[in-house]
CSV table of C-alpha atoms and ligand atoms in Angstrom, one decimal:
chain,number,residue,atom,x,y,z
A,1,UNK,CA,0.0,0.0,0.0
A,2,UNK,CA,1.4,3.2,-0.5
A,3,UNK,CA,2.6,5.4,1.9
A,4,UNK,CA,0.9,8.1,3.3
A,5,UNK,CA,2.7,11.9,3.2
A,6,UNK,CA,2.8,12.5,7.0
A,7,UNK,CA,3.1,16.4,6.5
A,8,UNK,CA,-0.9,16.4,4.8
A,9,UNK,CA,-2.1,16.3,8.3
A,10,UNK,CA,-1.6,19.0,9.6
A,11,UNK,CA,-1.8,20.8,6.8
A,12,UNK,CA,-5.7,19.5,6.0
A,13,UNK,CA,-6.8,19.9,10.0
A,14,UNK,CA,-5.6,23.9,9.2
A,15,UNK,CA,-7.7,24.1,6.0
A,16,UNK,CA,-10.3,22.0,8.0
A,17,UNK,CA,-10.4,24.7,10.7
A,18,UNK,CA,-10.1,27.5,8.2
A,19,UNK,CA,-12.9,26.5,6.0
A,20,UNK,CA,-15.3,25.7,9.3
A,21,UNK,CA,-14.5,29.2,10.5
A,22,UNK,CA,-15.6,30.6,7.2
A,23,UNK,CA,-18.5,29.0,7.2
A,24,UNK,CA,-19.5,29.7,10.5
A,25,UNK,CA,-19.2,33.5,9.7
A,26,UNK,CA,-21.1,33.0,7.0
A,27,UNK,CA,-24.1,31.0,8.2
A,28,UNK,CA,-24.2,32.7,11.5
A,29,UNK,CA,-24.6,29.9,13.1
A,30,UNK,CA,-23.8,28.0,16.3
A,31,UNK,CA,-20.2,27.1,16.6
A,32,UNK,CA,-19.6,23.7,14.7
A,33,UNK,CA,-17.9,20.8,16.9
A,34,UNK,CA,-14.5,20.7,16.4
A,35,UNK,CA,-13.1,19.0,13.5
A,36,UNK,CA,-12.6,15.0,13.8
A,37,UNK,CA,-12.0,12.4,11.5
A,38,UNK,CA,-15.3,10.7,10.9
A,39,UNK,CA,-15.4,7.0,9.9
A,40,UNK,CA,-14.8,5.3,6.6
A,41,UNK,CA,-17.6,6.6,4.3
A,42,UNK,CA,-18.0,3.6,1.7
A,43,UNK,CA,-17.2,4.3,-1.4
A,44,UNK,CA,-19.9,4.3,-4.5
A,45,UNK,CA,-18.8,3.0,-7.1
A,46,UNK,CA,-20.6,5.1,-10.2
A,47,UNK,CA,-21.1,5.7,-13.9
A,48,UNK,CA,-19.0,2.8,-14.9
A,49,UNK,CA,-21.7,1.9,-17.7
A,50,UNK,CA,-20.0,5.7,-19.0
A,51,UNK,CA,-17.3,3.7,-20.0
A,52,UNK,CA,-17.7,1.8,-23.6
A,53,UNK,CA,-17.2,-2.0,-22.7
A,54,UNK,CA,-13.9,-1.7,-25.4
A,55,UNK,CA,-12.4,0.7,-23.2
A,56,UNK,CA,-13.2,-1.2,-20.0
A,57,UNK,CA,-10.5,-4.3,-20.4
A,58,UNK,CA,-8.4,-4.4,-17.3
A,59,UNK,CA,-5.8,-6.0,-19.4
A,60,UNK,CA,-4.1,-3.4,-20.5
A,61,UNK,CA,-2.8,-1.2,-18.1
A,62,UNK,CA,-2.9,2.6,-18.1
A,63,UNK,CA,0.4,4.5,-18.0
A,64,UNK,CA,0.8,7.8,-16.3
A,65,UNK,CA,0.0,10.5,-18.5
A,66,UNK,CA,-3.0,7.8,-20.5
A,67,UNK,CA,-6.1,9.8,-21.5
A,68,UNK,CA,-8.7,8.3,-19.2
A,69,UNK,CA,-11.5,7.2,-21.6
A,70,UNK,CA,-14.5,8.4,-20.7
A,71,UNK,CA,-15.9,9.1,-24.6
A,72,UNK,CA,-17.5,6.6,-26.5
A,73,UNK,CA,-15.6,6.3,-29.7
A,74,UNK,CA,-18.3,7.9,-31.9
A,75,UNK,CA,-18.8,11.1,-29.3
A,76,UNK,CA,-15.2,11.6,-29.0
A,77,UNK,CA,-14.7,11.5,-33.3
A,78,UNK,CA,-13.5,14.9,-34.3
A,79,UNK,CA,-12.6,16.0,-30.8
A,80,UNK,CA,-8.6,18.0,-30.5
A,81,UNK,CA,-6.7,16.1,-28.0
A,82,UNK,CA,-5.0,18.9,-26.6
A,83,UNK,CA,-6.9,21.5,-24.6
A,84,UNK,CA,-5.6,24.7,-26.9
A,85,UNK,CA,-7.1,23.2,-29.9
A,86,UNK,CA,-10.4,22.6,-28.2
A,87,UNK,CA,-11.0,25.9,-26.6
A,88,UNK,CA,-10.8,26.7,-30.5
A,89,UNK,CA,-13.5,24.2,-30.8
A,90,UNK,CA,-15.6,25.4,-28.1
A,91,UNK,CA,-15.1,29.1,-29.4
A,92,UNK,CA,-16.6,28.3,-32.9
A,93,UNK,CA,-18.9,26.0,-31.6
A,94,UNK,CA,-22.8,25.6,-33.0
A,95,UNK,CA,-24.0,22.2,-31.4
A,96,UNK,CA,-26.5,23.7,-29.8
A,97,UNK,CA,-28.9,26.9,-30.0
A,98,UNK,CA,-26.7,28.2,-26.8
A,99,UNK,CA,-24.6,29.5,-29.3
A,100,UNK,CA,-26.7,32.5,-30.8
A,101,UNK,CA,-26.9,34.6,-27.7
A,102,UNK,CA,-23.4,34.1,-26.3
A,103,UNK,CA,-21.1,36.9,-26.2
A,104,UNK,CA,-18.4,34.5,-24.7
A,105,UNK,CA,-18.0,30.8,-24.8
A,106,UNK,CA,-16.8,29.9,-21.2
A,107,UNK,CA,-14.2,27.0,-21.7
A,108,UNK,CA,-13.1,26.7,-18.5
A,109,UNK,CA,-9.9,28.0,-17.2
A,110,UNK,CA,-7.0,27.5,-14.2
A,111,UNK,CA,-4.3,24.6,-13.3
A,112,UNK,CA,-3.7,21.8,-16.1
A,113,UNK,CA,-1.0,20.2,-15.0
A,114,UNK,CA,-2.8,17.2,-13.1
A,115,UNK,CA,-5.3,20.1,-10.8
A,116,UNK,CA,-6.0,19.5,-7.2
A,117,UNK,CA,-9.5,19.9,-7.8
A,118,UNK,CA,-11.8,20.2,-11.2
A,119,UNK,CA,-14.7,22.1,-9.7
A,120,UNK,CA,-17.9,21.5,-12.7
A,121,UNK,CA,-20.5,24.5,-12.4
A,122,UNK,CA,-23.7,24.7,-14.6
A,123,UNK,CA,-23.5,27.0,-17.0
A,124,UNK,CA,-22.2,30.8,-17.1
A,125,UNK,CA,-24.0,33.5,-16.3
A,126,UNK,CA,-24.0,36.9,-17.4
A,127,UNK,CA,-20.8,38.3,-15.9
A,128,UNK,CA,-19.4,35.1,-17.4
A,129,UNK,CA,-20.8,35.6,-20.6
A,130,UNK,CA,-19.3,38.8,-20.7
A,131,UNK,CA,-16.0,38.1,-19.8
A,132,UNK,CA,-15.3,34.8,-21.2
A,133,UNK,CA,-14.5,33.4,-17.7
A,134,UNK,CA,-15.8,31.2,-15.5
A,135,UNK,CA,-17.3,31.5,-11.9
A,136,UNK,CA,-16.4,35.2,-11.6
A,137,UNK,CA,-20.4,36.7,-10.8
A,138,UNK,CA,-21.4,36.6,-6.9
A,139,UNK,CA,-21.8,32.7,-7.1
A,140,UNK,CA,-18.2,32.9,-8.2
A,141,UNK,CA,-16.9,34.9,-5.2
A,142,UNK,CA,-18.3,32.8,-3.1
A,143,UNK,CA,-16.4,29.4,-4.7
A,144,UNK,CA,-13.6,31.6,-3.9
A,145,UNK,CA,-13.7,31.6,-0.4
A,146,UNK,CA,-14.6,28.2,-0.6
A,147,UNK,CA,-11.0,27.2,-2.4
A,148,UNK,CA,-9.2,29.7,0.0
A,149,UNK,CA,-10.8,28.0,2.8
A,150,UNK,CA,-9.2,24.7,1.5
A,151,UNK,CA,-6.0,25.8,1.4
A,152,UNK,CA,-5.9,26.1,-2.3
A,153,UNK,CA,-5.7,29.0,-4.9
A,154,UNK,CA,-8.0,29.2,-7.9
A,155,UNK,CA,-4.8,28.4,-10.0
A,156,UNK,CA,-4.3,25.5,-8.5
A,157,UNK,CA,-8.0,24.1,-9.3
A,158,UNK,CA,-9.7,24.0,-12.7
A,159,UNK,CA,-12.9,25.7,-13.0
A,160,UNK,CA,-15.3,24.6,-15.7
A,161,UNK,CA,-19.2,24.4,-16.2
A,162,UNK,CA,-21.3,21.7,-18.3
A,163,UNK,CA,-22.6,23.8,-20.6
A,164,UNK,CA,-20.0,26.2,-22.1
A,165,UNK,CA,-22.6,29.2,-23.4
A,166,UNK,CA,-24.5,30.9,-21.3
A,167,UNK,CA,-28.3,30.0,-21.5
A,168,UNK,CA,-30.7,32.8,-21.7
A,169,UNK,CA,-31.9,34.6,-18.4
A,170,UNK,CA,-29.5,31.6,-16.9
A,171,UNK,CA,-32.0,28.9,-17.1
A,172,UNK,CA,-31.4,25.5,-16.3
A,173,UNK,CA,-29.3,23.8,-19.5
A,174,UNK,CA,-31.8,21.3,-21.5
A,175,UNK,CA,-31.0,18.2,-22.1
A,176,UNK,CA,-30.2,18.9,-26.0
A,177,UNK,CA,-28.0,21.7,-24.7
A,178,UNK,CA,-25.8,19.8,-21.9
A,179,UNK,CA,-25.7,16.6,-24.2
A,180,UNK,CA,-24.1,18.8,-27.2
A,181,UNK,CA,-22.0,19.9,-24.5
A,182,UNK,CA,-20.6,16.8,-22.4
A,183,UNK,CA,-18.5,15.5,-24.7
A,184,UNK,CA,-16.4,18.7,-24.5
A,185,UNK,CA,-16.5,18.6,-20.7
A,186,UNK,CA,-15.4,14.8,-20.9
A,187,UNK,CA,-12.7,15.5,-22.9
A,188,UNK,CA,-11.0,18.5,-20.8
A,189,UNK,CA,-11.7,15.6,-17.5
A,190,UNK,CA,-9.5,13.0,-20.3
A,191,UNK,CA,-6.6,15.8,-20.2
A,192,UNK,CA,-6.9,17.7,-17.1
A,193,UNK,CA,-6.4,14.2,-15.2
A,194,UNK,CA,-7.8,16.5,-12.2
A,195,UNK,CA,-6.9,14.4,-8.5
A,196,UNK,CA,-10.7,15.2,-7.3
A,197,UNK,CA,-13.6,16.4,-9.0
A,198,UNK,CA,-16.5,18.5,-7.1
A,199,UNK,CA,-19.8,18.5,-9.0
A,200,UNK,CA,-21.6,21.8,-8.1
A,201,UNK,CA,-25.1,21.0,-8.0
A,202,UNK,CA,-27.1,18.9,-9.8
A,203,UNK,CA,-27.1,19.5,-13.0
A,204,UNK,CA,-23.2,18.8,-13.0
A,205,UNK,CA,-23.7,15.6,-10.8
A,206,UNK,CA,-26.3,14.3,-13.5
A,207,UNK,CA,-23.7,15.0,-16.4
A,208,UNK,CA,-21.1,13.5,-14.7
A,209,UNK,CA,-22.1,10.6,-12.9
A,210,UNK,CA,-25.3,10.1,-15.6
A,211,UNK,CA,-27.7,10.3,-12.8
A,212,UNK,CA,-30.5,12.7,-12.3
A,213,UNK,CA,-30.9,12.8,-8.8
A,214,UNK,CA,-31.7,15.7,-5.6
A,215,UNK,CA,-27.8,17.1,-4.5
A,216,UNK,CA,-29.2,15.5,-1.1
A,217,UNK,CA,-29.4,12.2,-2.2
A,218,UNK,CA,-25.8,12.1,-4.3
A,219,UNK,CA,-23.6,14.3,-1.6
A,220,UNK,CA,-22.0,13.1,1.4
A,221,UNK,CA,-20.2,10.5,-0.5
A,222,UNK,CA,-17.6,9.6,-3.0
A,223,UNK,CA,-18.2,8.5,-6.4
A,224,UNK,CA,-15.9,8.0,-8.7
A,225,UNK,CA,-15.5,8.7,-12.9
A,226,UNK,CA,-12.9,7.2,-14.5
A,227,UNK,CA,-11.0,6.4,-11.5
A,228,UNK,CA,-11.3,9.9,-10.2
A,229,UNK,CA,-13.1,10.7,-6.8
A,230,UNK,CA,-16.1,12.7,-7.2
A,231,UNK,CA,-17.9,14.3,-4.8
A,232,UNK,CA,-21.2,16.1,-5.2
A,233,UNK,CA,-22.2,19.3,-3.3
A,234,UNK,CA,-24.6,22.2,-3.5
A,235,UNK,CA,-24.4,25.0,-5.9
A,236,UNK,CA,-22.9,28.1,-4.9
A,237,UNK,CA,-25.4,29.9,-6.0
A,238,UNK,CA,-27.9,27.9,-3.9
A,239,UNK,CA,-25.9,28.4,-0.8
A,240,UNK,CA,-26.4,32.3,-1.5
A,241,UNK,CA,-30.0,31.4,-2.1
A,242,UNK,CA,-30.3,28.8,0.9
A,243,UNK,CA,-27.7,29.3,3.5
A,244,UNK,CA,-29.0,26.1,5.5
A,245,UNK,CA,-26.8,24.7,2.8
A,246,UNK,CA,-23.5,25.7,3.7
A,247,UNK,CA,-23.5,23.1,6.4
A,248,UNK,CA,-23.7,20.2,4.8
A,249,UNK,CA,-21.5,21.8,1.7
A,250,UNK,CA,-19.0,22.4,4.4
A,251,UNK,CA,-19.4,18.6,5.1
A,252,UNK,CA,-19.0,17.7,1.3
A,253,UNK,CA,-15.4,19.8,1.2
A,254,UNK,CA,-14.1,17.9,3.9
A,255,UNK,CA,-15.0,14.6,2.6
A,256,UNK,CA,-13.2,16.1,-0.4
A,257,UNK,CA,-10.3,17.2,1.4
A,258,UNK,CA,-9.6,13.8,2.8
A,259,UNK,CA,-9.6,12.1,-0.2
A,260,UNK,CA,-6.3,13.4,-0.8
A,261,UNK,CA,-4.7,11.6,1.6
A,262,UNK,CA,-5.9,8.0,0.5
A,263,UNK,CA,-3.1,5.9,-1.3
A,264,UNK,CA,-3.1,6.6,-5.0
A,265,UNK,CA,-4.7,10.4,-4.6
A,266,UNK,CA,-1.6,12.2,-5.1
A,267,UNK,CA,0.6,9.7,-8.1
B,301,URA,N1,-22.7,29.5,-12.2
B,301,URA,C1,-22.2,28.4,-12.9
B,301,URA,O1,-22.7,27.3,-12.8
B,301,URA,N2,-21.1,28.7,-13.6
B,301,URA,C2,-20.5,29.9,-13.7
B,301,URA,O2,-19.5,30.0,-14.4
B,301,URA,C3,-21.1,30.9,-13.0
B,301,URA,C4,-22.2,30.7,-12.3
């Protein structure tokens, strides 16, 4: 088994403490209890059936550096294998009827050297729109803190959103609209290779994990795609909406947080 790093510790129960204080102030809530490590959460083992059954032989093994396949064949025909060439894609991109009112395609932007974290919003809104970057409105400000809180910088995390055009007066993506888009998505998760993956609400979570289900019923544990951990949580913009939900999304994080510490997290 591989060994663990024995200088995370500390270094997570500070984040820990840091993220709980921030949440506190923001809830205005009772103080919570004191960090402790819970017990084992199982894990869920998701989305396999994502996987084409000719991708899925165990017998050959991946190398580091593999793209992780998570495209049927015929969705990932066409696609650029780099990320530069397929922010061109996404920039001239007319899959969908997103792509009349855009001012900005959103790609997606921060770490891709093997991120800490690949947090997956919904959609951009209007700031977003406008300035061609993701997460930067009030909702954005808030995953902010949230990364702060963790210890991390945005740089170190990649920021990205299942639909890559905004949708009109931000409505929820429809299914036509977040189908032409996964296979973009997928492909940036192929060559990102991100160490976690934090579905923001439930749009994301049903894109990702292929499951259209409540955030209550798919947070508090860890799935996985393509090997990754993937943990579900509430939408930022929901927490500003609903900020009884900063709790358990405070929860979520640190079930994130540890799952850099398990053997094989880090390689
Ligand atoms: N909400 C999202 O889901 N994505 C953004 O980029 C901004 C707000």
């Amino acid at each position: 088994m591989a060994s663990v790093d024995p200088t995370l510790g500390p270094l997570i129960r500070e984040a820990a403490a840091q993220l709980r204080r921030l949440l506190e102030v923001e809830a205005q809530e009772t103080p919570l209890v004191p960090w402790q490590r819970p017990p084992a959460v199982p894990i869920a083992v998701t989305a396999p059936e994502a996987i084409p059954p000719s991708h899925r032989s165990a017998a050959v093994p991946r190398r580091p550096g593999d793209p992780l396949p998570l495209l049927h064949p015929h969705e990932a025909a066409g696609l650029a294998e780099d990320l530069p060439s397929l922010e061109r894609q996404v920039q001239q991109c007319t899959r969908c009827d997103l792509h009349r009112s855009r001012t900005h395609a959103v790609f997606g932007e921060g770490s891709t050297d093997r991120p800490r974290i690949l947090f997956v919003g919904e959609g951009p809104g209007q700031e977003e729109d406008r300035t061609g970057r993701p997460f930067v409105g009030p909702a954005g400000q808030l995953l902010d803190r949230m990364i702060l809180a963790m210890g991390l910088t945005r740089d170190q995390c990649y920021i990205a959103n299942v639909v890559k055009c905004r949708p009109p007066g931000n409505a929820t993506p429809l299914p036509d609209q977040r189908g032409a888009c996964r296979p973009y998505l997928m492909r940036q998760i192929e060559i990102l290779r991100p160490r976690l993956i934090i579905a923001l609400g439930a749009v994301a979570a049903d894109v990702l994990l292929g499951r259209p289900d409540a955030v209550a019923r798919l947070r508090a544990k860890v799935h996985r795609l393509g090997g990754i951990p993937l943990v579900v949580t509430y939408h930022p913009a929901a927490m500003l909406r609903n900020p009884e939900y900063k709790k358990p999304a405070w929860e979520d994080l640190k079930l994130a947080m540890r799952q850099w510490t398990e053997p094989g997290s880090r390689d």
